[in-house]
C-alpha cells in the first residue's frame, strides 16, 4: 500500500503527512462487507445494526468499549470451514484467538475440533463440554501439571514441541497406563506473512523441532521407540495473516518428504499431517482473503500431488484456523471522548479504550478500519489517528484512517475485525477494566464474557 493523492479534508493542508493509508472511500457511510460481520448493516436512521440491534441500544445496555460478536456469522464460518474440508479432514479452531464457554459450545455444535495451548484454555474447553478426543494440546513449554491434566482428560492429541517433551509425555502416559496420541511439531524453514513467504527462513525460533540437520527425524525415532506414545503425524505452522498459498506449498512438500523418509527408515506411513493455521482476513478494504473452499482445495491438491510423487498414501489433513473464523465476526464499539486536530498532520481521536483492548496495532503495526456508526454523515473525510486513553504514546488503535470531519465527542465509532487476538490479549494496563464480549443474534444480545469491575481488580490485590 502506498500514500495516494486524495482531496484534502477541510482541516488539512494540501500535503498529507507520511502514513500508511489509501484514499478515503468514496462514501464514508458505506460498510464494506469484507471487513464487517455478515449481519451488520445500517438502519433507516443511519445507525449501524448487528443481528438486528442498533449500536446506540447496545452501547446503552452494555456500555463502551465493548466487543460485539455476530453469533450467526461465527457459526456460518465454522460450517464453511467444516464443509470445505469435508469428512476426510479435521478443522481445529485455534482457541488462543478467542475462547469462552459459549465459543466452545458453538464449536461443538458446528462439528469443529479445538486447539488449546494452556491449562486455562483446556479447563475452559472441558468445562463447556468439548469432548476431550476433539481437543489438541499445543505449546512449547507445557508444564508437567498441564500434561498430566491433558493425558488424564484423554485429549485427542498432544503436539510435541521439544526433545524433553517427548520423554515427559511418554512417562506421564505410561504412568496413566495409556498410549497418548501425539504429533511432532516440525520447523520447516518457511515463514509466511500476508503476501510473501521465505522458503529458507532461519530456524531461529522457539517453536518446533527443525527439519534441517535431521533433528525432526531424530525426534520421530525417539517417539516411535517409546511405549507411552502413539505417533500419529507431523505438524507444521508457518505464519499468520497469510493470503498467498505458496508458503503452504513449500511447507507441505517438506512435511511429505519427512513422511517418506519415515516410511523408508521405519516402514511406517504416519496417517496424519497438520498444516497449522495462519490464514488471513480482511482488516481493511485493501485485503482480499480467500474463501475456505479455495483454501481447502489448494491444500488438499498440494498434499495429494506431493504424496503421489513420494508414493505415499495421502494422509488425513488437519488445519487450525483461529483468526479466519473468529476475527471477522466481531467489532469493538467505542465512544469518542476528545478530538485534537493537528494542523498539517492529522486529527487525533481519543476513545474510551485503547491498547488494553487491542494491542495488535502497537505490537504488530496492524492495520484496522474504523467507521462512524451512531449516525451517517455527509461531511468531508478527515485523516484521523484513533488512539486510546492509556498513558503511552504508542497507544494507537487505528493508525491512519478517514472519518467524517463533523465527528464529535459522544459519537460512537467502531473498529471491525477485532474478534481475534483482541479480547484474548487484553490487559489491565492503567487498571483498565477489560471489556465484555456480547454475542448478538436474531435481535437478541447477551453477554458471554462480562466486563471486569473494580471489585475484580481489588479482589486480586490481596494487600
Ligand atoms: C496461532 C496458531 C494457530 C492459529 O493461527 P491463526 O493465525 O489465528 O489462524 C494455529 N496453529 C498454531 C500451532 C498456532 O500457534
Coordinates of C-alpha atoms and ligand atoms in Angstrom, one line a residue:
X1 CA 0.0 0.0 0.0
X2 CA 1.2 3.5 -0.7
X3 CA 0.2 7.0 0.0
X4 CA -2.2 8.2 -2.6
X5 CA -3.4 11.6 -3.6
X6 CA -6.9 12.4 -2.5
X7 CA -9.0 15.5 -1.9
X8 CA -7.6 17.2 1.3
X9 CA -10.0 17.2 4.2
X10 CA -11.1 20.6 5.5
X11 CA -8.8 20.6 8.4
X12 CA -5.7 19.8 6.4
X13 CA -3.2 21.5 4.2
X14 CA -2.9 20.1 0.7
X15 CA 0.0 18.0 1.7
X16 CA -0.8 14.9 3.8
X17 CA 1.6 13.5 6.3
X18 CA 3.6 10.3 6.0
X19 CA 1.4 7.4 6.6
X20 CA 0.1 4.0 5.6
X21 CA -3.2 4.7 4.1
X22 CA -5.2 4.6 0.9
X23 CA -7.5 7.3 -0.4
X24 CA -10.7 7.6 1.6
X25 CA -13.6 5.5 0.4
X26 CA -16.0 7.4 -1.9
X27 CA -18.7 7.1 0.7
X28 CA -17.6 7.0 4.3
X29 CA -21.0 5.8 5.3
X30 CA -20.7 2.6 3.2
X31 CA -19.9 -0.6 5.2
X32 CA -17.5 -2.8 3.2
X33 CA -18.9 -6.3 3.7
X34 CA -15.3 -7.7 3.6
X35 CA -14.4 -6.2 6.9
X36 CA -17.8 -6.2 8.7
X37 CA -19.5 -9.3 10.0
X38 CA -22.4 -10.7 8.0
X39 CA -25.4 -9.3 9.7
X40 CA -24.0 -5.8 10.0
X41 CA -26.0 -3.1 8.1
X42 CA -27.3 0.4 8.7
X43 CA -30.9 1.0 9.7
X44 CA -33.2 3.7 8.3
X45 CA -31.7 6.3 10.7
X46 CA -28.2 5.5 9.5
X47 CA -27.1 3.7 12.7
X48 CA -25.2 0.5 12.4
X49 CA -27.0 -2.6 13.4
X50 CA -25.8 -6.1 14.1
X51 CA -28.1 -9.0 14.4
X52 CA -30.9 -6.5 14.0
X53 CA -29.9 -4.4 17.0
X54 CA -28.7 -0.8 16.7
X55 CA -25.4 0.2 18.2
X56 CA -27.0 3.0 20.3
X57 CA -29.1 0.4 22.1
X58 CA -26.1 -1.9 22.5
X59 CA -24.0 1.0 24.0
X60 CA -26.7 1.9 26.4
X61 CA -27.3 -1.6 27.6
X62 CA -23.7 -2.9 27.7
X63 CA -21.5 0.3 27.8
X64 CA -18.4 1.0 25.8
X65 CA -15.8 -0.1 25.0
X66 CA -17.3 -3.5 24.2
X67 CA -16.8 -6.3 21.7
X68 CA -20.0 -7.3 19.8
X69 CA -19.8 -10.8 18.3
X70 CA -22.1 -11.8 15.5
X71 CA -23.1 -15.4 16.5
X72 CA -24.7 -16.4 13.3
X73 CA -21.6 -15.3 11.4
X74 CA -19.4 -17.2 13.7
X75 CA -21.4 -20.4 13.2
X76 CA -21.6 -19.9 9.5
X77 CA -17.8 -19.6 9.3
X78 CA -17.4 -22.8 11.3
X79 CA -19.7 -24.6 8.9
X80 CA -18.0 -23.2 5.9
X81 CA -14.6 -24.5 7.1
X82 CA -16.0 -27.9 8.1
X83 CA -17.9 -28.3 4.8
X84 CA -14.9 -27.1 2.8
X85 CA -12.5 -29.7 4.3
X86 CA -15.2 -32.4 4.4
X87 CA -15.2 -35.7 6.3
X88 CA -11.7 -36.7 5.4
X89 CA -10.0 -33.8 7.1
X90 CA -10.2 -32.1 10.5
X91 CA -10.7 -28.4 11.3
X92 CA -9.3 -27.4 14.7
X93 CA -10.3 -23.9 15.9
X94 CA -7.3 -22.2 17.5
X95 CA -8.7 -21.2 20.9
X96 CA -6.0 -18.6 21.6
X97 CA -7.6 -16.3 19.0
X98 CA -10.6 -16.0 21.4
X99 CA -12.0 -18.6 23.7
X100 CA -15.0 -18.7 26.1
X101 CA -17.5 -21.3 27.1
X102 CA -20.1 -20.1 24.6
X103 CA -17.5 -20.3 21.8
X104 CA -16.7 -23.9 22.9
X105 CA -20.4 -24.9 22.8
X106 CA -20.8 -23.3 19.3
X107 CA -17.7 -25.2 18.0
X108 CA -19.0 -28.4 19.4
X109 CA -22.4 -27.9 17.9
X110 CA -20.9 -27.0 14.5
X111 CA -18.7 -30.0 14.4
X112 CA -15.3 -28.4 14.9
X113 CA -12.3 -29.5 17.0
X114 CA -10.4 -27.3 19.3
X115 CA -6.7 -26.3 19.8
X116 CA -5.7 -25.2 23.3
X117 CA -2.3 -24.1 24.5
X118 CA -2.5 -23.7 28.2
X119 CA -4.2 -25.3 31.3
X120 CA -6.6 -22.3 31.4
X121 CA -7.7 -22.9 27.8
X122 CA -8.0 -26.7 28.5
X123 CA -10.2 -26.0 31.5
X124 CA -12.5 -23.7 29.5
X125 CA -12.8 -26.3 26.8
X126 CA -13.6 -29.2 29.1
X127 CA -15.9 -27.2 31.3
X128 CA -18.0 -26.2 28.4
X129 CA -18.3 -29.8 27.3
X130 CA -15.9 -30.2 24.4
X131 CA -15.2 -33.9 24.2
X132 CA -11.5 -34.5 25.1
X133 CA -10.9 -36.5 22.0
X134 CA -11.7 -33.4 19.9
X135 CA -9.0 -31.3 21.7
X136 CA -5.4 -30.8 20.6
X137 CA -2.9 -29.6 23.2
X138 CA -0.1 -27.2 21.9
X139 CA 2.7 -25.2 23.4
X140 CA 6.5 -25.0 23.5
X141 CA 6.7 -25.4 27.3
X142 CA 3.7 -27.2 28.7
X143 CA 4.1 -27.8 32.4
X144 CA 4.2 -31.3 33.8
X145 CA 0.9 -30.5 35.6
X146 CA -0.7 -29.4 32.3
X147 CA 0.5 -32.5 30.5
X148 CA -0.9 -34.6 33.4
X149 CA -4.3 -33.0 33.1
X150 CA -4.3 -33.3 29.3
X151 CA -3.4 -37.0 29.5
X152 CA -5.9 -37.7 32.3
X153 CA -8.7 -35.9 30.4
X154 CA -7.8 -38.0 27.3
X155 CA -7.1 -35.3 24.8
X156 CA -7.1 -36.4 21.2
X157 CA -3.6 -35.3 20.6
X158 CA -0.6 -33.6 22.2
X159 CA 1.6 -31.7 19.8
X160 CA 5.2 -32.4 20.9
X161 CA 7.5 -29.4 20.6
X162 CA 10.9 -30.5 22.1
X163 CA 13.1 -33.5 22.9
X164 CA 12.4 -33.0 26.6
X165 CA 8.6 -33.1 26.0
X166 CA 8.8 -36.4 24.0
X167 CA 10.1 -38.1 27.2
X168 CA 7.9 -36.2 29.6
X169 CA 4.7 -37.0 27.8
X170 CA 5.7 -40.6 27.3
X171 CA 6.4 -41.0 31.0
X172 CA 3.2 -39.4 32.1
X173 CA 1.2 -41.5 29.6
X174 CA 2.8 -44.7 30.9
X175 CA 2.1 -43.8 34.5
X176 CA -1.5 -43.5 33.5
X177 CA -1.4 -46.7 31.6
X178 CA -2.3 -45.1 28.2
X179 CA -0.7 -44.6 24.9
X180 CA -1.1 -40.9 24.2
X181 CA -1.7 -39.9 20.6
X182 CA 0.9 -37.3 19.6
X183 CA 2.1 -35.3 16.7
X184 CA 5.6 -33.8 16.4
X185 CA 5.8 -30.1 15.5
X186 CA 8.5 -29.5 13.0
X187 CA 10.0 -26.3 11.8
X188 CA 10.1 -26.5 8.0
X189 CA 12.1 -23.3 7.5
X190 CA 9.2 -21.5 5.9
X191 CA 8.0 -18.2 7.3
X192 CA 4.8 -16.7 5.7
X193 CA 3.1 -13.4 6.2
X194 CA 0.4 -11.9 4.1
X195 CA 1.8 -11.7 0.5
X196 CA 5.3 -13.1 0.8
X197 CA 7.0 -16.1 2.3
X198 CA 10.6 -17.0 3.0
X199 CA 11.3 -20.6 2.0
X200 CA 14.7 -20.5 3.6
X201 CA 13.8 -18.9 6.9
X202 CA 16.3 -19.3 9.6
X203 CA 15.1 -21.9 12.1
X204 CA 15.8 -19.3 14.8
X205 CA 12.6 -19.5 16.8
X206 CA 11.2 -21.1 19.9
X207 CA 8.6 -23.4 18.3
X208 CA 9.1 -26.8 16.8
X209 CA 11.9 -29.2 16.0
X210 CA 14.0 -28.3 12.9
X211 CA 13.7 -30.4 9.8
X212 CA 17.2 -29.3 8.9
X213 CA 20.1 -31.2 10.4
X214 CA 17.9 -34.3 10.8
X215 CA 16.6 -33.1 14.2
X216 CA 12.9 -33.9 13.3
X217 CA 13.9 -37.3 12.0
X218 CA 15.7 -38.0 15.3
X219 CA 12.6 -36.8 17.3
X220 CA 10.5 -39.3 15.2
X221 CA 13.0 -42.1 16.0
X222 CA 12.7 -41.4 19.8
X223 CA 8.9 -41.0 19.7
X224 CA 8.4 -44.3 17.8
X225 CA 10.6 -46.1 20.4
X226 CA 8.5 -45.0 23.4
X227 CA 5.6 -47.2 24.6
X228 CA 3.6 -44.3 26.0
X229 CA 3.3 -42.6 22.7
X230 CA 1.3 -43.3 19.5
X231 CA 2.8 -41.1 16.9
X232 CA 0.0 -40.1 14.5
X233 CA 1.7 -37.5 12.4
X234 CA 3.7 -34.4 11.8
X235 CA 2.6 -30.8 12.4
X236 CA 3.8 -27.5 10.8
X237 CA 2.6 -23.9 11.3
X238 CA 4.3 -21.3 9.2
X239 CA 2.9 -17.9 10.0
X240 CA 0.0 -15.6 10.4
X241 CA -2.4 -13.4 8.3
X242 CA -1.3 -15.3 5.1
X243 CA -3.0 -14.7 1.8
X244 CA -0.6 -16.4 -0.6
X245 CA -0.8 -20.3 -0.6
X246 CA 2.8 -20.7 -1.9
X247 CA 4.3 -20.9 1.6
X248 CA 1.9 -23.8 2.4
X249 CA 3.0 -25.5 -0.8
X250 CA 6.7 -25.5 0.3
X251 CA 5.8 -26.5 3.8
X252 CA 3.6 -29.4 2.7
X253 CA 6.3 -30.6 0.3
X254 CA 8.8 -30.7 3.1
X255 CA 6.5 -32.4 5.6
X256 CA 5.6 -35.0 3.0
X257 CA 9.3 -35.5 2.3
X258 CA 9.7 -36.3 6.0
X259 CA 6.8 -38.8 5.9
X260 CA 8.6 -40.5 3.0
X261 CA 11.8 -40.7 5.0
X262 CA 10.0 -42.1 8.0
X263 CA 8.5 -44.8 5.8
X264 CA 11.9 -45.6 4.3
X265 CA 13.6 -45.8 7.7
X266 CA 10.9 -47.3 9.9
X267 CA 8.4 -48.9 7.5
X268 CA 5.5 -46.9 8.8
X269 CA 3.3 -44.4 7.0
X270 CA 2.1 -41.8 9.5
X271 CA -1.6 -41.3 9.0
X272 CA -1.9 -37.5 9.5
X273 CA -0.4 -34.2 8.8
X274 CA -1.4 -30.9 10.3
X275 CA -0.7 -27.8 8.3
X276 CA -1.4 -25.3 11.1
X277 CA -3.3 -22.0 10.8
X278 CA -2.4 -18.5 9.8
X279 CA -5.0 -17.9 7.1
X280 CA -5.6 -14.2 6.6
X281 CA -8.7 -12.0 6.9
X282 CA -9.7 -8.5 5.7
X283 CA -8.8 -5.8 8.2
X284 CA -9.2 -3.1 5.6
X285 CA -10.7 -2.9 2.1
X286 CA -7.3 -3.5 0.7
X287 CA -7.2 -7.1 2.0
X288 CA -8.5 -9.9 -0.2
X289 CA -8.7 -13.2 1.8
X290 CA -9.5 -16.5 0.2
X291 CA -12.7 -18.5 0.9
X292 CA -12.4 -21.7 2.9
X293 CA -13.3 -23.9 0.0
X294 CA -10.4 -22.4 -2.1
X295 CA -8.0 -22.9 0.8
X296 CA -9.2 -26.5 1.3
X297 CA -8.9 -27.3 -2.4
X298 CA -5.4 -25.7 -2.6
X299 CA -4.1 -27.6 0.4
X300 CA -5.6 -31.0 -0.5
X301 CA -4.3 -30.6 -4.1
X302 CA -0.8 -29.9 -2.8
X303 CA -0.7 -32.8 -0.4
X304 CA -2.2 -35.2 -2.8
X305 CA 0.3 -34.3 -5.5
X306 CA 3.3 -34.5 -3.2
X307 CA 2.2 -37.8 -1.8
X308 CA 1.7 -39.3 -5.3
X309 CA 5.2 -38.1 -6.2
X310 CA 6.6 -39.8 -3.0
X311 CA 4.4 -42.9 -3.5
X312 CA 2.7 -42.4 -0.1
X313 CA -0.9 -42.9 0.9
X314 CA -2.4 -39.4 1.2
X315 CA -2.6 -38.7 5.0
X316 CA -5.6 -37.2 6.7
X317 CA -5.1 -33.4 6.8
X318 CA -5.9 -31.1 9.6
X319 CA -5.8 -27.3 9.7
X320 CA -6.1 -24.9 12.6
X321 CA -7.7 -21.6 11.7
X322 CA -8.2 -19.1 14.5
X323 CA -8.3 -15.6 13.1
X324 CA -10.0 -16.7 9.9
X325 CA -13.0 -18.0 11.9
X326 CA -13.5 -15.5 14.8
X327 CA -11.6 -12.4 13.5
X328 CA -14.3 -11.1 11.1
X329 CA -17.2 -11.9 13.4
X330 CA -16.7 -9.1 16.0
X331 CA -16.2 -5.3 16.1
X332 CA -15.2 -3.1 19.0
X333 CA -17.5 -0.2 19.9
X334 CA -16.0 2.9 21.4
X335 CA -17.3 6.3 22.3
X336 CA -15.4 9.3 21.1
X337 CA -14.1 11.4 24.0
X338 CA -11.7 14.1 22.7
X339 CA -10.7 15.3 19.3
X340 CA -7.5 17.1 18.6
X341 CA -6.8 18.5 15.1
X342 CA -3.1 18.9 14.5
X343 CA -2.8 21.4 11.6
X344 CA -1.0 19.9 8.6
X345 CA -0.7 16.5 10.3
X346 CA -3.8 14.6 11.3
X347 CA -6.6 14.6 13.8
X348 CA -6.2 12.6 17.0
X349 CA -9.5 11.0 18.0
X350 CA -9.4 9.6 21.6
X351 CA -11.7 6.7 22.5
X352 CA -12.6 5.2 25.9
X353 CA -10.5 2.0 25.3
X354 CA -7.2 1.5 23.6
X355 CA -4.2 -0.8 23.8
X356 CA -5.7 -2.6 26.7
X357 CA -8.5 -3.9 24.4
X358 CA -6.5 -4.0 21.2
X359 CA -2.7 -4.4 21.5
X360 CA -2.2 -5.6 17.9
X361 CA -1.6 -2.1 16.4
X362 CA 1.1 -1.4 19.0
X363 CA 2.5 -4.9 18.9
X364 CA 2.4 -5.8 15.2
X365 CA 1.8 -2.4 13.5
X366 CA -1.5 -4.0 12.5
X367 CA -3.9 -2.1 10.2
X368 CA -7.5 -1.6 11.0
X369 CA -10.5 0.2 9.6
X370 CA -12.9 2.4 11.6
X371 CA -16.3 3.9 10.9
X372 CA -18.7 6.4 12.5
X373 CA -21.6 4.1 13.4
X374 CA -24.1 6.0 15.6
X375 CA -25.2 8.1 12.6
X376 CA -24.2 8.8 9.0
X377 CA -22.5 12.0 7.9
X378 CA -22.1 13.8 4.6
X379 CA -19.1 15.8 5.9
X380 CA -15.7 15.7 4.1
X381 CA -13.3 13.0 5.1
X382 CA -10.6 13.9 7.6
X383 CA -7.4 11.9 8.2
X384 CA -7.5 10.6 11.8
X385 CA -5.5 8.5 14.2
X386 CA -7.7 6.7 16.6
X387 CA -5.9 6.5 20.0
X388 CA -6.8 5.1 23.4
X389 CA -6.8 6.6 26.9
X390 CA -3.7 5.0 28.2
X391 CA -0.5 6.7 29.5
X392 CA 1.6 5.6 26.5
X393 CA 2.1 7.4 23.2
X394 CA 2.1 4.1 21.3
X395 CA -1.5 3.6 22.5
X396 CA -2.9 3.6 19.0
X397 CA -5.9 1.6 17.8
X398 CA -6.1 2.7 14.2
X399 CA -3.0 4.4 12.8
X400 CA -4.4 6.1 9.7
X401 CA -8.0 6.2 8.6
X402 CA -10.6 8.6 7.5
X403 CA -13.7 9.7 9.4
X404 CA -16.2 12.5 8.7
X405 CA -14.9 15.9 9.6
X406 CA -18.0 16.6 11.7
X407 CA -17.1 13.9 14.2
X408 CA -17.9 15.0 17.7
X409 CA -17.4 13.8 21.3
X410 CA -20.2 11.4 22.2
X411 CA -20.3 9.8 18.7
X412 CA -19.9 6.0 18.6
X413 CA -17.2 4.7 16.3
X414 CA -16.5 1.0 15.6
X415 CA -13.4 -0.9 14.6
X416 CA -14.3 -4.1 12.7
X417 CA -12.5 -7.4 12.5
X418 CA -11.5 -7.4 16.2
X419 CA -12.8 -10.9 17.0
X420 CA -9.3 -12.5 17.1
X421 CA -6.4 -11.6 19.4
X422 CA -8.1 -8.6 20.9
X423 CA -10.1 -9.7 23.9
X424 CA -7.7 -12.7 24.3
X425 CA -4.7 -10.4 24.5
X426 CA -6.5 -7.7 26.5
X427 CA -4.7 -6.3 29.6
X428 CA -5.4 -4.3 32.7
X429 CA -2.9 -1.6 31.9
X430 CA -3.6 1.5 33.9
X431 CA -6.1 -0.7 35.8
X432 CA -8.4 -0.7 32.8
X433 CA -11.4 -2.9 33.1
X434 CA -11.3 -5.5 30.3
X435 CA -14.4 -5.0 28.1
X436 CA -17.2 -7.5 27.8
X437 CA -17.9 -9.7 24.8
X438 CA -21.5 -9.6 23.8
X439 CA -23.0 -12.1 21.4
X440 CA -25.7 -10.8 19.1
X441 CA -28.1 -13.0 17.2
X442 CA -31.6 -12.6 15.7
X443 CA -32.4 -9.4 17.6
X444 CA -31.1 -10.7 20.9
X445 CA -27.8 -9.7 22.7
X446 CA -26.3 -11.5 25.6
X447 CA -23.0 -11.1 27.5
X448 CA -20.8 -14.2 27.0
X449 CA -17.8 -12.6 28.9
X450 CA -18.8 -9.9 31.3
X451 CA -17.0 -6.6 31.8
X452 CA -14.4 -6.6 34.6
X453 CA -15.3 -4.4 37.6
X454 CA -13.2 -2.5 40.0
X455 CA -14.1 -5.2 42.6
X456 CA -12.5 -7.8 40.3
X457 CA -9.3 -5.7 40.3
X458 CA -9.3 -5.3 44.1
X459 CA -10.1 -9.0 44.6
X460 CA -6.7 -9.9 43.1
X461 CA -4.9 -7.3 45.1
X462 CA -4.7 -9.0 48.4
X463 CA -2.7 -6.3 50.1
Ligands
LIG1 C1 -1.6 -19.4 16.5 C2 -1.7 -20.7 15.9 C3 -2.8 -21.1 15.1 C4 -3.8 -20.1 14.7 O1 -3.3 -19.0 13.9 P1 -4.4 -18.0 13.2 O2 -3.5 -17.0 12.6 O3 -5.2 -17.5 14.2 O4 -5.1 -18.9 12.2 C5 -2.8 -22.4 14.6 N1 -1.9 -23.3 15.0 C6 -0.9 -23.0 15.8 C7 0.1 -24.0 16.1 C8 -0.7 -21.7 16.3 O5 0.3 -21.4 17.1

